Structures are given as structure tokens and as C-alpha cells.
Coordinates of C-alpha atoms in Angstrom, one line a residue:
Chain A
M1 CA 201.4 65.0 59.3
K2 CA 199.5 61.9 57.4
L3 CA 197.0 61.5 59.9
H4 CA 195.9 65.3 59.9
R5 CA 195.5 65.4 56.1
F6 CA 193.4 62.0 56.3
F7 CA 191.2 64.0 58.8
Q8 CA 190.6 67.1 56.8
K9 CA 188.4 65.4 54.3
K10 CA 185.9 64.8 57.1
S11 CA 183.5 67.4 58.4
S12 CA 184.6 69.5 61.4
G13 CA 181.7 67.7 63.6
N14 CA 183.3 64.4 63.1
I15 CA 186.7 65.6 63.8
A16 CA 185.3 67.1 66.8
R17 CA 184.0 63.7 67.7
D18 CA 186.7 61.5 67.0
R19 CA 189.3 63.8 68.9
L20 CA 186.9 63.7 71.9
K21 CA 186.5 59.9 71.9
I22 CA 190.2 59.3 72.0
L23 CA 190.8 62.2 74.6
L24 CA 188.3 61.5 77.0
I25 CA 189.5 57.8 77.2
S26 CA 192.9 59.1 77.9
D27 CA 191.3 61.5 80.5
R28 CA 189.1 58.7 82.2
V29 CA 192.2 56.3 82.9
N30 CA 194.0 59.1 84.0
C31 CA 197.0 58.6 81.3
S32 CA 198.8 61.6 80.3
P33 CA 200.4 62.7 77.1
E34 CA 203.8 62.3 78.7
M35 CA 202.9 58.7 79.8
M36 CA 201.6 57.7 76.4
N37 CA 205.0 58.9 75.0
M38 CA 206.9 57.0 77.5
I39 CA 204.7 53.6 76.6
K40 CA 205.2 54.6 72.7
N41 CA 209.1 55.3 73.1
D42 CA 209.4 51.8 75.1
I43 CA 207.5 49.6 72.7
A44 CA 209.5 51.0 69.7
G45 CA 212.6 50.4 71.7
V46 CA 211.7 46.5 72.0
I47 CA 210.3 45.8 68.5
S48 CA 213.3 47.8 67.0
R49 CA 215.7 45.2 68.4
Y50 CA 213.8 42.7 65.9
M51 CA 212.9 44.6 62.7
K52 CA 213.7 48.2 61.5
I53 CA 210.2 50.5 62.4
D54 CA 209.4 53.8 61.5
E55 CA 209.2 55.5 64.9
E56 CA 208.0 58.9 63.4
S57 CA 205.0 57.9 62.2
M58 CA 204.2 55.1 65.0
E59 CA 200.4 55.8 66.6
V60 CA 199.8 54.6 70.2
Q61 CA 196.2 55.1 71.4
I62 CA 194.0 53.9 74.2
T63 CA 190.3 53.5 72.5
K64 CA 187.0 51.8 73.7
K65 CA 186.0 48.5 71.8
N66 CA 183.5 45.9 72.7
N67 CA 185.4 42.9 74.0
K68 CA 183.9 39.4 73.5
G69 CA 181.2 38.4 76.0
A70 CA 181.4 41.7 77.7
A71 CA 178.2 44.0 77.8
R72 CA 180.2 47.0 78.0
K73 CA 183.0 48.7 76.0
S74 CA 186.5 48.2 77.7
P75 CA 189.5 50.4 76.9
F76 CA 192.5 48.6 74.8
L77 CA 196.0 49.9 73.7
Y78 CA 196.3 50.3 70.0
V79 CA 199.6 50.6 68.7
N80 CA 200.4 50.9 64.8
I81 CA 203.9 50.3 63.7
P82 CA 204.9 50.6 60.3
I83 CA 207.7 48.3 59.4
L84 CA 210.5 49.7 57.2
D85 CA 212.7 46.6 56.9
L86 CA 211.7 43.3 58.5
S87 CA 215.4 41.6 57.4
S88 CA 217.4 44.4 58.4
A89 CA 217.1 43.9 62.2
P90 CA 220.3 44.8 63.9
H91 CA 220.7 41.8 65.9
N92 CA 220.4 39.7 62.4
K93 CA 223.3 41.3 61.1
I94 CA 225.5 39.9 64.0
Chain B
M1 CA 159.0 62.1 98.0
S2 CA 161.3 65.0 97.5
E3 CA 164.0 64.8 94.9
V4 CA 167.2 67.1 95.1
I5 CA 168.6 67.6 91.7
V6 CA 171.9 69.7 90.9
V7 CA 172.4 71.1 87.6
T8 CA 176.0 71.2 86.8
S9 CA 178.5 71.2 83.8
G10 CA 181.9 71.9 84.9
K11 CA 182.5 74.4 82.3
G12 CA 181.1 77.8 82.9
G13 CA 178.8 79.6 80.3
V14 CA 176.8 76.4 78.9
G15 CA 173.8 77.2 80.4
K16 CA 173.5 76.0 84.1
T17 CA 171.8 79.3 85.5
T18 CA 169.2 79.2 82.5
T19 CA 168.4 75.7 82.7
C20 CA 168.2 75.8 86.4
A21 CA 165.7 79.1 86.0
N22 CA 163.5 77.2 83.3
V23 CA 163.4 73.7 84.8
G24 CA 162.5 75.3 88.1
T25 CA 159.8 77.2 86.8
G26 CA 158.5 74.7 84.4
L27 CA 158.0 72.4 87.4
A28 CA 156.2 74.9 89.1
K29 CA 154.3 75.2 86.0
L30 CA 153.3 71.8 86.4
G31 CA 151.8 72.2 89.8
K32 CA 155.0 71.1 91.8
K33 CA 156.4 72.8 94.9
V34 CA 159.9 73.8 93.6
L35 CA 162.8 75.6 95.4
L36 CA 165.8 77.1 93.4
I37 CA 168.9 77.4 95.5
D38 CA 171.8 79.4 93.8
T39 CA 175.1 77.8 95.1
D40 CA 177.2 80.3 93.4
I41 CA 178.5 82.0 96.1
G42 CA 180.2 85.4 95.2
L43 CA 178.6 85.1 91.5
R44 CA 175.4 85.0 92.1
N45 CA 172.9 85.0 88.7
L46 CA 169.8 82.8 89.4
D47 CA 168.2 85.7 91.1
V48 CA 168.5 88.1 87.8
V49 CA 167.8 85.4 85.5
M50 CA 164.3 84.7 87.4
G51 CA 163.7 88.5 87.6
L52 CA 164.0 88.4 91.3
E53 CA 167.0 90.6 92.1
N54 CA 165.1 93.2 93.8
R55 CA 163.5 91.3 96.6
I56 CA 166.6 89.6 98.1
V57 CA 166.8 90.3 102.1
Y58 CA 168.8 87.4 103.2
N59 CA 171.1 84.9 101.5
L60 CA 172.1 81.3 101.4
V61 CA 175.1 82.2 103.6
D62 CA 173.1 84.2 106.1
V63 CA 170.8 81.1 106.5
A64 CA 174.1 78.6 106.8
E65 CA 175.7 80.8 109.3
G66 CA 172.1 81.0 111.1
K67 CA 171.5 84.6 110.9
C68 CA 168.4 84.0 109.8
R69 CA 165.6 81.0 109.2
A70 CA 165.1 79.5 105.7
K71 CA 162.0 80.9 105.4
Q72 CA 163.2 84.5 105.8
A73 CA 165.5 84.0 102.9
M74 CA 163.6 82.2 100.5
I75 CA 162.0 84.6 97.9
K76 CA 158.5 83.4 96.4
D77 CA 157.8 83.9 92.9
K78 CA 154.6 85.8 92.5
R79 CA 154.1 84.8 88.9
H80 CA 154.2 81.1 89.7
P81 CA 152.7 79.7 93.0
G82 CA 154.9 77.3 94.6
L83 CA 158.2 78.4 93.1
C84 CA 160.9 79.8 95.6
L85 CA 164.7 81.0 95.3
L86 CA 167.1 80.8 98.0
P87 CA 169.5 83.5 96.6
S88 CA 173.4 83.1 96.9
A89 CA 175.6 85.8 98.7
Q90 CA 177.6 87.9 96.4
T91 CA 180.1 89.6 98.7
R92 CA 181.6 86.2 100.1
D93 CA 183.3 83.4 98.5
K94 CA 182.8 79.6 98.3
S95 CA 184.6 78.9 101.6
A96 CA 181.6 80.6 103.2
V97 CA 179.5 77.6 103.1
K98 CA 180.8 73.8 103.8
P99 CA 179.3 70.6 102.6
E100 CA 177.9 69.5 105.8
Q101 CA 176.0 72.7 106.4
M102 CA 174.2 72.2 103.0
V103 CA 173.1 68.7 103.4
K104 CA 171.8 69.9 106.8
L105 CA 170.0 72.7 105.2
I106 CA 168.7 70.8 102.7
E107 CA 167.7 68.1 104.8
Q108 CA 165.7 70.5 106.9
L109 CA 163.8 71.9 103.6
K110 CA 163.2 68.7 101.7
N111 CA 159.9 67.9 103.2
Q112 CA 158.4 71.3 102.5
F113 CA 159.0 70.9 98.3
D114 CA 158.5 68.3 95.3
Y115 CA 161.8 69.3 94.2
I116 CA 165.0 71.4 95.3
I117 CA 166.9 72.3 92.5
L118 CA 170.6 73.4 93.1
D119 CA 172.5 75.6 90.5
C120 CA 176.0 74.8 90.8
P121 CA 179.0 76.8 90.4
A122 CA 181.7 76.1 87.3
G123 CA 184.5 74.0 88.3
I124 CA 185.3 71.3 90.4
E125 CA 186.5 72.8 93.7
Q126 CA 184.8 73.9 96.8
G127 CA 181.5 75.3 95.1
F128 CA 180.9 71.9 93.2
K129 CA 181.4 70.2 96.4
N130 CA 178.7 71.9 98.3
A131 CA 176.4 72.1 95.5
I132 CA 176.4 68.1 95.3
A133 CA 176.6 67.3 98.9
G134 CA 172.9 67.2 99.3
A135 CA 171.8 66.1 96.1
N136 CA 170.7 62.6 95.0
R137 CA 170.2 63.6 91.0
A138 CA 171.7 65.6 88.5
L139 CA 171.2 67.1 85.4
V140 CA 174.4 67.6 83.5
V141 CA 174.4 70.5 80.9
T142 CA 176.8 70.7 78.1
T143 CA 177.0 72.2 74.6
P144 CA 178.2 70.3 71.5
E145 CA 181.7 71.7 71.7
V146 CA 184.5 69.8 72.6
S147 CA 185.6 71.6 75.9
A148 CA 182.2 71.7 77.3
I149 CA 181.9 67.9 76.8
R150 CA 185.4 67.1 78.0
D151 CA 184.2 68.7 81.2
A152 CA 181.0 67.5 81.3
D153 CA 182.9 63.7 81.2
R154 CA 185.1 64.8 84.2
I155 CA 182.0 66.0 86.3
I156 CA 179.9 62.9 85.3
G157 CA 182.9 60.9 86.9
L158 CA 183.0 62.8 89.7
L159 CA 179.2 62.6 90.2
E160 CA 179.4 58.8 89.8
A161 CA 182.1 58.5 92.2
N162 CA 179.8 60.5 94.8
C163 CA 177.3 57.4 94.0
F164 CA 174.5 59.7 92.5
E165 CA 171.3 57.7 91.6
K166 CA 170.5 59.3 88.6
I167 CA 172.6 61.6 86.1
D168 CA 170.8 63.0 83.2
L169 CA 172.3 64.9 80.1
V170 CA 170.7 68.2 79.0
I171 CA 172.3 69.4 75.2
N172 CA 172.0 73.1 75.3
R173 CA 172.2 75.3 72.0
L174 CA 172.4 72.7 69.7
R175 CA 172.3 74.4 66.0
Y176 CA 170.5 72.2 63.8
D177 CA 171.8 73.8 60.8
L178 CA 175.2 73.4 61.9
V179 CA 174.9 69.8 62.5
K180 CA 173.1 69.1 59.3
R181 CA 176.2 70.6 57.4
G182 CA 178.5 68.5 59.5
D183 CA 180.0 71.2 61.6
M184 CA 178.6 70.6 64.7
M185 CA 178.4 67.4 66.7
S186 CA 174.8 65.7 66.7
S187 CA 173.0 64.9 69.9
A188 CA 173.8 61.2 68.9
D189 CA 177.5 61.9 68.8
V190 CA 177.2 64.0 72.2
V191 CA 175.1 61.1 74.0
D192 CA 177.6 58.2 72.3
I193 CA 180.6 60.0 73.8
L194 CA 179.4 60.7 77.4
S195 CA 177.2 57.5 77.5
I196 CA 174.5 58.8 80.0
P197 CA 170.7 58.9 79.5
L198 CA 169.6 62.0 77.5
I199 CA 166.9 64.1 79.1
G200 CA 166.6 67.1 76.6
I201 CA 168.1 69.1 73.5
V202 CA 167.5 72.7 73.7
P203 CA 168.2 74.4 70.4
D204 CA 170.2 77.6 70.1
D205 CA 167.5 80.2 70.5
E206 CA 167.6 84.0 70.7
S207 CA 164.5 83.9 72.7
V208 CA 166.6 82.7 75.6
V209 CA 168.4 85.7 75.5
I210 CA 165.2 88.0 75.2
S211 CA 163.7 86.2 78.1
T212 CA 167.1 86.4 80.0
N213 CA 167.0 90.2 79.4
Q214 CA 163.2 90.3 80.6
G215 CA 163.9 88.4 83.7
E216 CA 160.8 85.7 82.7
P217 CA 162.2 82.3 82.0
V218 CA 161.4 81.0 78.6
V219 CA 159.5 77.6 79.4
G220 CA 156.4 76.8 78.2
N221 CA 156.9 79.8 75.6
S222 CA 155.6 78.8 71.9
T223 CA 159.4 79.2 71.1
M224 CA 161.7 76.2 70.5
A225 CA 163.8 76.8 73.7
G226 CA 160.4 77.2 75.5
E227 CA 159.1 74.0 74.1
A228 CA 162.5 71.9 74.9
Y229 CA 162.5 73.1 78.3
R230 CA 158.6 72.3 78.8
N231 CA 159.6 68.8 77.6
I232 CA 162.5 68.5 79.8
C233 CA 160.2 69.3 82.9
H234 CA 157.8 66.7 81.9
R235 CA 160.8 64.2 81.5
V236 CA 162.2 65.0 85.1
I237 CA 158.6 64.1 86.4
G238 CA 159.2 60.6 84.8
E239 CA 156.8 61.1 81.9
E240 CA 157.8 59.9 78.5
V241 CA 157.8 62.6 76.0
P242 CA 159.2 62.3 72.3
F243 CA 162.1 64.5 71.5
I244 CA 160.9 66.8 68.8
E245 CA 162.2 67.5 65.7
F246 CA 163.1 71.3 65.2
E247 CA 165.1 70.3 62.0
K248 CA 162.4 71.4 59.7
G249 CA 161.3 74.4 61.6
F250 CA 164.5 75.6 62.3
S251 CA 165.6 75.4 58.6
F252 CA 162.5 77.3 57.9
W253 CA 163.2 80.1 60.4
T254 CA 166.7 80.4 59.4
K255 CA 165.7 80.9 55.7
V256 CA 163.1 83.5 57.0
T257 CA 165.8 85.4 59.0
G258 CA 168.1 84.9 56.2
I259 CA 166.0 87.1 53.9
F260 CA 165.8 89.8 56.0
R261 CA 169.6 89.7 56.8
K262 CA 170.6 89.9 53.5
N263 CA 168.2 93.0 52.7

């Protein structure tokens, strides 16, 4: 997995910290990995109607970020979808 | 005004009982009247860590069931005036006491002590509910490991849901050499993840093992852990104490012990 290889350059302490940050946010919002998978599949389904995407390397995460105007960090959904071909969308061919 | 502090962690084996024994003894050394209550029914350990295991007559369950008065069950620590221990029962289980009984007991004892410190069992079930029922302040103990931090986060969520006024973090068994190498999360990382105020960092120190063997808490000794626990006690009573940097001292000691190990 690409992500894994990328993290291997980091020290194990930083790996632990980053894993925990992601894990705890999904723990706190009570969102199971299965649910994250369902969200991922649904989003992939919708986007695939318009363009060809790489579903294998797609990432869905809930992370915390400072919102504009808000004093506290709030959770937000982060989706990273690699596009394989913009023009080859199935409905464009019809 | 007396404070009721629960020492909790979620995960087992991170040092709740050791923290309890040391903070309780440390506060007594500062001249406070302290009662330690072991709420880990069925797996009592605070008595043996404190070195008071031979003096138990009655226990927490006996008091809750009205078999004896609270005063009869409390063991006075002769080494530290003002320090008492209410031991737990070894042959019963967590369901032997109900949260309402704990609240009633603590209300009854509150005016006799400055601090009541509750040693919470691991887990989030009945034992945890009993321990937090009468408390208004918490010390969450964690080690810089993923499993302990995850459980601590869950515990903090539960404490917040139970309207705790003050929740402070104790980071236990920090190894400065590993942090320096990047192979352990730093205290700053842990505080950032759990986002509650830090009240103390206890370095991983063999003096804790030795003191536990002897049944005499390490607090106040001229060891790293002893000083760390003493500082925690000062912070518990509201004094501002700077966090000591053990980094230099620790690497020096690891070097010294390293030389002996090689030989």
C-alpha cells in the first residue's frame, strides 16, 4: 500500500500519533470502519457516474481541523479520489 | 472543602494503583488528611502497594453492607499521619457495591478528610461506575502507547458525559530516551491527542518497582519518579510547579547503567 510505504519513513512515535489521531476521531463520533467503508463505496458510486476513478487507492477519513471562526477543532470528512480519466466517463460515451 | 478524586485509566496495568498510592501518600506528606479507597473489588491491590496488607480487618463491601462502621474498616498508615486506607474486598465481585452506596459512603466521610482518592478498576463497567459515582474530579492515567491512549480517550468521554468538573492527565512510564529517538510519543503529542490539562509526567523508573516490592510509595524520594509524584501532589492542591526536564539526567543515567550492562 502506498500510504504504508510513505509512513515507513517516519519514526514509530509519529506513526503512533498519526494513527491515533485518525482512530480517535472515528471513535469519538462513533463511526465504525464498516460505516466508513459504506460511505466510501457510496461516494465512489456517485463519482464514477461522471468520471473514471481509482477506487482502490481512494481514501476516506474523518479528521479534525480548525474551522473559520470556530475556536475549537471540528471534525470534517476528508475524501481523496484519484481520477484515472476525466473524459472516459460512462455517461459521456452514450 | 474536601475533594473527591478518582484515579482511572480504562486500560489495565498503566499505573492507576501506583499513582493512587503515591498521590495519596504525597498529599499526606504535605499535611493533608487523605483517605484512599480501593474500589477494585475482587482484585484488591492498593493495600499491598501501600504495605498495609497485614492490617485489614473489614473492607469496603462490609461498610457498604452495614456490617461495620466506616471507621472500623479504615486503616491508619502509621508512617504518615493523616493517611487512611479503606481496602477493597478480595472474595467478592464488582456487583457487591452499587453506585448509590458509594455516593452515600463518600458523603458520610467527606467532612473528615481534605482529599478522598478512589482507585478505579480497569474497564468501563460496574466497577468504573461505582468509582466515579461519588467523585467530582479525575486523574486520568495513561502511558504513551496507542492502546492506553485510546482507552484514556474513551474514559475522558465518559467522565465528560458524567459532568466532571476537573479532569487532569498523568502520563506514566515515559521513556525520554525513546522519545528522543522518535520511537515513543512525546508528552506534547499525548496532550495534543487527548486535549485535557496535563498534571504530571512520571518517567519510567525502576525505583517504582523497588518501592512497590517494599510496600513503601516512592513519592518524595530523590528518584525521578519520586520527584515527579511530589510535583503532581503540589499541582493537585493548586500550586504551580514547573515540569522538570529529566532528559539530561535520564540520558546520563542510561549511559551509566549502560556501561555496567555491557560489562
